[in-house]
Every structure is written in C-alpha cells, then in structure tokens.
Amino acid sequence: LLFLWSITVSIFGIGGLLGSSGSRYLTVKFGKKKCLLCTNVLMIVAASIMGCSKMSQSFEMILIGRFMCGLSAGLCVPLHHQYVGEISPKKLRGFANSTSSFFWSLGKAVGQISGQRELLGSQSLWPVLMASCGFPALVQLVTLPFFPESPPYLLMHKDDLEGCKKAIRQLWGEGQHQAEIDDIMKEKATMKNTKILSVLELVKEPAFRWQLYMIVVLTATIQLCGINAV
C-alpha cells in the first residue's frame, strides 16, 4: 500500500516532466492555442477516469489519471505563461504574467481547501474532488476557441503577416500596431542567429552552469520555505 501510494503521488511529477520536455516541439509544430486546447482535452479525460475509479473499483484508473494530469500540467505551465504574455499588449505584459502566477497559487489554495474532509475530502465525495480538475479545463476548452492564435507565433513560425495583423486587431483593437510587429520581426531575426539548446546541451554548457545551479537551488528550496503550508 505504501508503494502504491508513493507511485500515485509521484507519477504526477513524472508526467509533468515528460509534458514539459515536449512542450517546445509541440508549440513550434502546432501552435500555442492548439496545444492548450489539447491539454484541456487531456485534463478532462484524466478527470473523468479518476472520477469513475471508485465506481469501477480500480486504483489503476487513479494512476493513469494522475499521469495524464501531470502530462497536461507539464505542457500547460510553460504554454500558459507564453500565450498570456504574447497576446497581451506590451504595456500590460508584465502584469498579465504576474497575474497568471497569482491564479496558479490561488488554484492550489482552492484545491487544498476543497480537499479537507469537511468538504470534498470525505469518503463519499473524494471521486468528485479528483474529477474537479476537469471543470477549469472545460471552461478554457469552451472559451479558448474565441481567442486568436499568438501573433508572434503566426509571424515568426508561420510567416503569416496578415494573420498576425488580424490577431493583433482582434486582441488589442483597431489602431496602429506597426511598432509591435516590428518588435516581433526583430525577435525573429535575432532567433535566426541564436542556437536553441536542448535540455542535455543546457546541462553540459559551462556558460550557463551558475544560472542552472541557481534555478535548481531556488526550485528545490521553495518547497522548504513554508509556501505549501500557507
């Protein structure tokens, strides 16, 4: 039982690692909007599997559902921040990215509160708790089709200037947006001369060694600073 419990808890992180590792390839090939829609579908399927696990008397369904949740979250975390930042006007970009971080924390807090035994963590309601992760995914799945694809993606990866202008007008309204388009073109020119490192190349690259150490230490110690308890 202890082994199964450990696997159930940790398999979410394994799925998250795999999902985040493949996020760059998928976003370049299919675009951020399509990838976000797919992650929502994956999360809804995972929620349905976990919600039906008690009825089916199958702990394997919880394992599968947790793994799929991890895959979805691993894809969604980098995608969500990128998409929100890229569709926001330049003057609101920092605010939009910091706001998304706030809502990540708020979602964790709501989930932990809902998991108390007095609420959805009871013996009869825990399948509802496990399936509840599908609700926000469903909301985004229904609303996201009304949003355009990321303008930088359309221009930098698809060379679709008209599509980029149309997306910008839909997001930011009518007006002069040539400065934003010029910025995207400059970024595209810079990326052509910049080598994109893989995870393995990043670990081996001496120039990024201290930055990598700093990120690893910060990410590891954040679990010890009391934020989970808060």
PDB file of C-alpha atoms in Angstrom:
ATOM      1  CA  LEU A   1       0.000   0.000   0.000  1.00  0.00           C
ATOM      2  CA  LEU A   2       2.834   2.398   0.848  1.00  0.00           C
ATOM      3  CA  PHE A   3       4.495   1.640  -2.510  1.00  0.00           C
ATOM      4  CA  LEU A   4       1.252   2.190  -4.439  1.00  0.00           C
ATOM      5  CA  TRP A   5       0.578   5.410  -2.523  1.00  0.00           C
ATOM      6  CA  SER A   6       4.095   6.679  -3.321  1.00  0.00           C
ATOM      7  CA  ILE A   7       3.691   5.844  -7.014  1.00  0.00           C
ATOM      8  CA  THR A   8       0.270   7.538  -7.097  1.00  0.00           C
ATOM      9  CA  VAL A   9       1.733  10.739  -5.657  1.00  0.00           C
ATOM     10  CA  SER A  10       4.945  10.808  -7.702  1.00  0.00           C
ATOM     11  CA  ILE A  11       3.528   9.753 -11.071  1.00  0.00           C
ATOM     12  CA  PHE A  12       2.056  13.242 -11.469  1.00  0.00           C
ATOM     13  CA  GLY A  13       5.598  14.679 -11.417  1.00  0.00           C
ATOM     14  CA  ILE A  14       6.806  12.079 -13.918  1.00  0.00           C
ATOM     15  CA  GLY A  15       4.005  13.063 -16.295  1.00  0.00           C
ATOM     16  CA  GLY A  16       4.833  16.722 -15.710  1.00  0.00           C
ATOM     17  CA  LEU A  17       8.492  16.144 -16.603  1.00  0.00           C
ATOM     18  CA  LEU A  18       7.562  14.394 -19.855  1.00  0.00           C
ATOM     19  CA  GLY A  19       4.969  17.024 -20.735  1.00  0.00           C
ATOM     20  CA  SER A  20       7.274  19.991 -20.152  1.00  0.00           C
ATOM     21  CA  SER A  21      10.097  18.293 -22.064  1.00  0.00           C
ATOM     22  CA  GLY A  22       7.937  18.021 -25.185  1.00  0.00           C
ATOM     23  CA  SER A  23       6.303  21.449 -24.938  1.00  0.00           C
ATOM     24  CA  ARG A  24       8.756  23.296 -27.202  1.00  0.00           C
ATOM     25  CA  TYR A  25       8.489  20.817 -30.077  1.00  0.00           C
ATOM     26  CA  LEU A  26       4.685  20.733 -29.896  1.00  0.00           C
ATOM     27  CA  THR A  27       4.278  24.515 -29.731  1.00  0.00           C
ATOM     28  CA  VAL A  28       6.527  25.099 -32.742  1.00  0.00           C
ATOM     29  CA  LYS A  29       4.739  22.422 -34.768  1.00  0.00           C
ATOM     30  CA  PHE A  30       1.093  23.057 -33.800  1.00  0.00           C
ATOM     31  CA  GLY A  31       0.951  26.481 -32.153  1.00  0.00           C
ATOM     32  CA  LYS A  32       0.219  27.528 -28.590  1.00  0.00           C
ATOM     33  CA  LYS A  33      -3.553  27.761 -28.920  1.00  0.00           C
ATOM     34  CA  LYS A  34      -3.963  24.248 -30.346  1.00  0.00           C
ATOM     35  CA  CYS A  35      -1.626  22.803 -27.723  1.00  0.00           C
ATOM     36  CA  LEU A  36      -3.595  24.488 -24.930  1.00  0.00           C
ATOM     37  CA  LEU A  37      -6.832  23.063 -26.333  1.00  0.00           C
ATOM     38  CA  CYS A  38      -5.270  19.579 -26.424  1.00  0.00           C
ATOM     39  CA  THR A  39      -4.055  19.893 -22.823  1.00  0.00           C
ATOM     40  CA  ASN A  40      -7.606  20.786 -21.783  1.00  0.00           C
ATOM     41  CA  VAL A  41      -8.983  17.689 -23.523  1.00  0.00           C
ATOM     42  CA  LEU A  42      -6.292  15.583 -21.842  1.00  0.00           C
ATOM     43  CA  MET A  43      -7.177  17.028 -18.429  1.00  0.00           C
ATOM     44  CA  ILE A  44     -10.915  16.409 -18.926  1.00  0.00           C
ATOM     45  CA  VAL A  45     -10.245  12.784 -19.905  1.00  0.00           C
ATOM     46  CA  ALA A  46      -7.969  12.369 -16.866  1.00  0.00           C
ATOM     47  CA  ALA A  47     -10.615  13.877 -14.565  1.00  0.00           C
ATOM     48  CA  SER A  48     -13.265  11.527 -15.979  1.00  0.00           C
ATOM     49  CA  ILE A  49     -11.030   8.486 -15.455  1.00  0.00           C
ATOM     50  CA  MET A  50     -10.225   9.416 -11.851  1.00  0.00           C
ATOM     51  CA  GLY A  51     -13.838  10.344 -11.104  1.00  0.00           C
ATOM     52  CA  CYS A  52     -15.013   6.890 -12.203  1.00  0.00           C
ATOM     53  CA  SER A  53     -12.264   4.981 -10.361  1.00  0.00           C
ATOM     54  CA  LYS A  54     -14.309   4.324  -7.213  1.00  0.00           C
ATOM     55  CA  MET A  55     -17.326   3.175  -9.210  1.00  0.00           C
ATOM     56  CA  SER A  56     -15.076   0.833 -11.206  1.00  0.00           C
ATOM     57  CA  GLN A  57     -13.155  -0.242  -8.068  1.00  0.00           C
ATOM     58  CA  SER A  58      -9.869   0.335  -9.894  1.00  0.00           C
ATOM     59  CA  PHE A  59      -6.873   2.088  -8.333  1.00  0.00           C
ATOM     60  CA  GLU A  60      -5.127   1.709 -11.711  1.00  0.00           C
ATOM     61  CA  MET A  61      -7.511   4.344 -13.082  1.00  0.00           C
ATOM     62  CA  ILE A  62      -6.230   6.800 -10.450  1.00  0.00           C
ATOM     63  CA  LEU A  63      -2.651   6.084 -11.525  1.00  0.00           C
ATOM     64  CA  ILE A  64      -3.498   6.605 -15.198  1.00  0.00           C
ATOM     65  CA  GLY A  65      -5.488   9.745 -14.437  1.00  0.00           C
ATOM     66  CA  ARG A  66      -2.729  11.239 -12.290  1.00  0.00           C
ATOM     67  CA  PHE A  67      -0.155  10.562 -15.014  1.00  0.00           C
ATOM     68  CA  MET A  68      -2.365  12.224 -17.635  1.00  0.00           C
ATOM     69  CA  CYS A  69      -2.915  15.186 -15.288  1.00  0.00           C
ATOM     70  CA  GLY A  70       0.839  15.512 -14.970  1.00  0.00           C
ATOM     71  CA  LEU A  71       1.296  15.434 -18.743  1.00  0.00           C
ATOM     72  CA  SER A  72      -1.359  18.120 -19.153  1.00  0.00           C
ATOM     73  CA  ALA A  73       0.111  20.311 -16.404  1.00  0.00           C
ATOM     74  CA  GLY A  74       3.652  19.876 -17.731  1.00  0.00           C
ATOM     75  CA  LEU A  75       2.543  21.076 -21.158  1.00  0.00           C
ATOM     76  CA  CYS A  76       0.271  23.796 -19.810  1.00  0.00           C
ATOM     77  CA  VAL A  77       2.593  25.590 -17.357  1.00  0.00           C
ATOM     78  CA  PRO A  78       5.110  26.947 -19.921  1.00  0.00           C
ATOM     79  CA  LEU A  79       2.442  27.292 -22.630  1.00  0.00           C
ATOM     80  CA  HIS A  80       0.039  29.295 -20.499  1.00  0.00           C
ATOM     81  CA  HIS A  81       2.615  31.893 -19.462  1.00  0.00           C
ATOM     82  CA  GLN A  82       3.904  32.245 -23.021  1.00  0.00           C
ATOM     83  CA  TYR A  83       0.448  32.562 -24.560  1.00  0.00           C
ATOM     84  CA  VAL A  84      -0.798  35.071 -21.965  1.00  0.00           C
ATOM     85  CA  GLY A  85       2.349  37.158 -22.394  1.00  0.00           C
ATOM     86  CA  GLU A  86       2.228  37.111 -26.185  1.00  0.00           C
ATOM     87  CA  ILE A  87      -1.435  38.079 -26.552  1.00  0.00           C
ATOM     88  CA  SER A  88      -1.146  40.909 -24.002  1.00  0.00           C
ATOM     89  CA  PRO A  89      -0.360  44.500 -25.063  1.00  0.00           C
ATOM     90  CA  LYS A  90       3.252  45.448 -24.397  1.00  0.00           C
ATOM     91  CA  LYS A  91       2.409  47.799 -21.511  1.00  0.00           C
ATOM     92  CA  LEU A  92       0.376  45.069 -19.746  1.00  0.00           C
ATOM     93  CA  ARG A  93       2.641  42.096 -20.458  1.00  0.00           C
ATOM     94  CA  GLY A  94       4.413  42.030 -17.095  1.00  0.00           C
ATOM     95  CA  PHE A  95       1.140  42.488 -15.245  1.00  0.00           C
ATOM     96  CA  ALA A  96      -0.517  39.661 -17.204  1.00  0.00           C
ATOM     97  CA  ASN A  97       2.324  37.224 -16.498  1.00  0.00           C
ATOM     98  CA  SER A  98       2.412  38.046 -12.782  1.00  0.00           C
ATOM     99  CA  THR A  99      -1.385  37.735 -12.619  1.00  0.00           C
ATOM    100  CA  SER A 100      -1.254  34.246 -14.120  1.00  0.00           C
ATOM    101  CA  SER A 101       1.221  33.227 -11.398  1.00  0.00           C
ATOM    102  CA  PHE A 102      -1.195  34.575  -8.792  1.00  0.00           C
ATOM    103  CA  PHE A 103      -4.023  32.449 -10.199  1.00  0.00           C
ATOM    104  CA  TRP A 104      -1.805  29.343 -10.202  1.00  0.00           C
ATOM    105  CA  SER A 105      -1.281  29.869  -6.461  1.00  0.00           C
ATOM    106  CA  LEU A 106      -4.956  30.648  -5.920  1.00  0.00           C
ATOM    107  CA  GLY A 107      -5.946  27.433  -7.711  1.00  0.00           C
ATOM    108  CA  LYS A 108      -3.605  25.395  -5.495  1.00  0.00           C
ATOM    109  CA  ALA A 109      -5.086  27.012  -2.397  1.00  0.00           C
ATOM    110  CA  VAL A 110      -8.672  26.319  -3.512  1.00  0.00           C
ATOM    111  CA  GLY A 111      -7.736  22.699  -4.291  1.00  0.00           C
ATOM    112  CA  GLN A 112      -6.148  22.142  -0.887  1.00  0.00           C
ATOM    113  CA  ILE A 113      -9.090  23.751   0.920  1.00  0.00           C
ATOM    114  CA  SER A 114     -11.574  21.677  -1.084  1.00  0.00           C
ATOM    115  CA  GLY A 115      -9.632  18.537  -0.157  1.00  0.00           C
ATOM    116  CA  GLN A 116     -10.414  18.904   3.552  1.00  0.00           C
ATOM    117  CA  ARG A 117     -12.517  16.073   4.994  1.00  0.00           C
ATOM    118  CA  GLU A 118     -15.268  18.526   5.916  1.00  0.00           C
ATOM    119  CA  LEU A 119     -15.680  19.444   2.222  1.00  0.00           C
ATOM    120  CA  LEU A 120     -14.822  17.143  -0.713  1.00  0.00           C
ATOM    121  CA  GLY A 121     -12.191  15.017   1.020  1.00  0.00           C
ATOM    122  CA  SER A 122     -14.717  12.730   2.663  1.00  0.00           C
ATOM    123  CA  GLN A 123     -15.001   9.021   1.921  1.00  0.00           C
ATOM    124  CA  SER A 124     -18.078   9.516  -0.253  1.00  0.00           C
ATOM    125  CA  LEU A 125     -17.008  12.668  -2.146  1.00  0.00           C
ATOM    126  CA  TRP A 126     -13.325  12.112  -2.931  1.00  0.00           C
ATOM    127  CA  PRO A 127     -14.097  10.939  -6.522  1.00  0.00           C
ATOM    128  CA  VAL A 128     -15.789  14.320  -7.069  1.00  0.00           C
ATOM    129  CA  LEU A 129     -12.666  16.023  -5.718  1.00  0.00           C
ATOM    130  CA  MET A 130     -10.429  14.105  -8.124  1.00  0.00           C
ATOM    131  CA  ALA A 131     -12.719  14.874 -11.053  1.00  0.00           C
ATOM    132  CA  SER A 132     -12.949  18.583 -10.178  1.00  0.00           C
ATOM    133  CA  CYS A 133      -9.737  19.364 -12.084  1.00  0.00           C
ATOM    134  CA  GLY A 134     -11.736  18.833 -15.272  1.00  0.00           C
ATOM    135  CA  PHE A 135     -14.020  21.820 -14.603  1.00  0.00           C
ATOM    136  CA  PRO A 136     -11.499  24.651 -15.222  1.00  0.00           C
ATOM    137  CA  ALA A 137     -10.179  22.690 -18.217  1.00  0.00           C
ATOM    138  CA  LEU A 138     -13.736  22.537 -19.596  1.00  0.00           C
ATOM    139  CA  VAL A 139     -14.170  26.298 -19.104  1.00  0.00           C
ATOM    140  CA  GLN A 140     -10.976  27.012 -21.034  1.00  0.00           C
ATOM    141  CA  LEU A 141     -11.853  24.453 -23.724  1.00  0.00           C
ATOM    142  CA  VAL A 142     -15.163  26.244 -24.351  1.00  0.00           C
ATOM    143  CA  THR A 143     -13.794  29.812 -24.261  1.00  0.00           C
ATOM    144  CA  LEU A 144     -10.348  29.483 -25.894  1.00  0.00           C
ATOM    145  CA  PRO A 145     -11.655  28.950 -29.477  1.00  0.00           C
ATOM    146  CA  PHE A 146     -12.893  32.563 -29.381  1.00  0.00           C
ATOM    147  CA  PHE A 147      -9.287  33.763 -28.933  1.00  0.00           C
ATOM    148  CA  PRO A 148      -6.844  34.035 -31.867  1.00  0.00           C
ATOM    149  CA  GLU A 149      -3.507  32.273 -32.153  1.00  0.00           C
ATOM    150  CA  SER A 150      -0.497  34.040 -30.660  1.00  0.00           C
ATOM    151  CA  PRO A 151       0.603  36.883 -33.023  1.00  0.00           C
ATOM    152  CA  PRO A 152       4.357  36.175 -32.529  1.00  0.00           C
ATOM    153  CA  TYR A 153       3.790  32.503 -33.392  1.00  0.00           C
ATOM    154  CA  LEU A 154       1.903  33.397 -36.574  1.00  0.00           C
ATOM    155  CA  LEU A 155       4.631  35.763 -37.740  1.00  0.00           C
ATOM    156  CA  MET A 156       7.766  34.012 -36.511  1.00  0.00           C
ATOM    157  CA  HIS A 157       6.913  30.378 -37.216  1.00  0.00           C
ATOM    158  CA  LYS A 158       4.222  30.572 -39.916  1.00  0.00           C
ATOM    159  CA  ASP A 159       5.350  33.749 -41.750  1.00  0.00           C
ATOM    160  CA  ASP A 160       1.692  34.788 -41.778  1.00  0.00           C
ATOM    161  CA  LEU A 161       1.852  38.585 -41.637  1.00  0.00           C
ATOM    162  CA  GLU A 162      -1.843  39.106 -42.414  1.00  0.00           C
ATOM    163  CA  GLY A 163      -2.873  36.532 -39.828  1.00  0.00           C
ATOM    164  CA  CYS A 164      -0.635  38.260 -37.285  1.00  0.00           C
ATOM    165  CA  LYS A 165      -2.203  41.667 -38.015  1.00  0.00           C
ATOM    166  CA  LYS A 166      -5.702  40.191 -37.789  1.00  0.00           C
ATOM    167  CA  ALA A 167      -4.914  38.548 -34.430  1.00  0.00           C
ATOM    168  CA  ILE A 168      -3.448  41.810 -33.084  1.00  0.00           C
ATOM    169  CA  ARG A 169      -6.534  43.778 -34.137  1.00  0.00           C
ATOM    170  CA  GLN A 170      -8.805  41.183 -32.531  1.00  0.00           C
ATOM    171  CA  LEU A 171      -6.829  41.280 -29.292  1.00  0.00           C
ATOM    172  CA  TRP A 172      -5.863  44.951 -29.000  1.00  0.00           C
ATOM    173  CA  GLY A 173      -8.476  46.687 -31.139  1.00  0.00           C
ATOM    174  CA  GLU A 174      -8.085  48.863 -34.213  1.00  0.00           C
ATOM    175  CA  GLY A 175      -5.156  51.246 -34.363  1.00  0.00           C
ATOM    176  CA  GLN A 176      -1.505  51.497 -35.276  1.00  0.00           C
ATOM    177  CA  HIS A 177       0.319  48.360 -34.180  1.00  0.00           C
ATOM    178  CA  GLN A 178       3.302  48.558 -36.530  1.00  0.00           C
ATOM    179  CA  ALA A 179       5.718  49.043 -33.615  1.00  0.00           C
ATOM    180  CA  GLU A 180       4.660  45.708 -32.075  1.00  0.00           C
ATOM    181  CA  ILE A 181       5.016  43.967 -35.454  1.00  0.00           C
ATOM    182  CA  ASP A 182       8.491  45.485 -35.885  1.00  0.00           C
ATOM    183  CA  ASP A 183       9.467  44.162 -32.445  1.00  0.00           C
ATOM    184  CA  ILE A 184       8.350  40.657 -33.435  1.00  0.00           C
ATOM    185  CA  MET A 185      10.351  40.909 -36.675  1.00  0.00           C
ATOM    186  CA  LYS A 186      13.461  41.948 -34.694  1.00  0.00           C
ATOM    187  CA  GLU A 187      12.972  38.982 -32.367  1.00  0.00           C
ATOM    188  CA  LYS A 188      12.613  36.677 -35.362  1.00  0.00           C
ATOM    189  CA  ALA A 189      15.874  37.992 -36.852  1.00  0.00           C
ATOM    190  CA  THR A 190      17.629  37.502 -33.506  1.00  0.00           C
ATOM    191  CA  MET A 191      16.362  33.920 -33.178  1.00  0.00           C
ATOM    192  CA  LYS A 192      17.783  33.006 -36.599  1.00  0.00           C
ATOM    193  CA  ASN A 193      21.274  33.676 -35.270  1.00  0.00           C
ATOM    194  CA  THR A 194      20.682  32.026 -31.894  1.00  0.00           C
ATOM    195  CA  LYS A 195      21.160  28.322 -31.324  1.00  0.00           C
ATOM    196  CA  ILE A 196      18.336  26.712 -29.321  1.00  0.00           C
ATOM    197  CA  LEU A 197      19.838  24.350 -26.760  1.00  0.00           C
ATOM    198  CA  SER A 198      18.308  21.046 -25.789  1.00  0.00           C
ATOM    199  CA  VAL A 199      17.993  20.141 -22.103  1.00  0.00           C
ATOM    200  CA  LEU A 200      21.103  17.944 -22.299  1.00  0.00           C
ATOM    201  CA  GLU A 201      23.108  20.674 -24.077  1.00  0.00           C
ATOM    202  CA  LEU A 202      21.986  23.206 -21.463  1.00  0.00           C
ATOM    203  CA  VAL A 203      23.230  20.971 -18.644  1.00  0.00           C
ATOM    204  CA  LYS A 204      26.590  20.476 -20.399  1.00  0.00           C
ATOM    205  CA  GLU A 205      27.104  24.136 -21.374  1.00  0.00           C
ATOM    206  CA  PRO A 206      29.690  25.703 -18.963  1.00  0.00           C
ATOM    207  CA  ALA A 207      28.482  29.272 -19.654  1.00  0.00           C
ATOM    208  CA  PHE A 208      25.102  28.539 -18.060  1.00  0.00           C
ATOM    209  CA  ARG A 209      26.387  26.436 -15.164  1.00  0.00           C
ATOM    210  CA  TRP A 210      25.890  29.002 -12.373  1.00  0.00           C
ATOM    211  CA  GLN A 211      22.471  30.089 -13.677  1.00  0.00           C
ATOM    212  CA  LEU A 212      21.444  26.432 -13.728  1.00  0.00           C
ATOM    213  CA  TYR A 213      22.695  25.916 -10.165  1.00  0.00           C
ATOM    214  CA  MET A 214      20.731  28.954  -9.017  1.00  0.00           C
ATOM    215  CA  ILE A 215      17.479  27.746 -10.619  1.00  0.00           C
ATOM    216  CA  VAL A 216      17.872  24.226  -9.174  1.00  0.00           C
ATOM    217  CA  VAL A 217      18.555  25.573  -5.668  1.00  0.00           C
ATOM    218  CA  LEU A 218      15.646  28.031  -5.797  1.00  0.00           C
ATOM    219  CA  THR A 219      13.234  25.418  -7.128  1.00  0.00           C
ATOM    220  CA  ALA A 220      14.292  22.864  -4.520  1.00  0.00           C
ATOM    221  CA  THR A 221      14.265  25.222  -1.521  1.00  0.00           C
ATOM    222  CA  ILE A 222      10.888  26.755  -2.378  1.00  0.00           C
ATOM    223  CA  GLN A 223       9.401  23.505  -1.058  1.00  0.00           C
ATOM    224  CA  LEU A 224      11.040  24.182   2.317  1.00  0.00           C
ATOM    225  CA  CYS A 225      10.081  27.843   2.751  1.00  0.00           C
ATOM    226  CA  GLY A 226       6.560  27.197   4.095  1.00  0.00           C
ATOM    227  CA  ILE A 227       4.624  28.264   0.987  1.00  0.00           C
ATOM    228  CA  ASN A 228       2.805  24.912   0.859  1.00  0.00           C
ATOM    229  CA  ALA A 229       1.692  25.345   4.462  1.00  0.00           C
ATOM    230  CA  VAL A 230       0.495  28.896   3.723  1.00  0.00           C
TER     231      VAL A 230
END
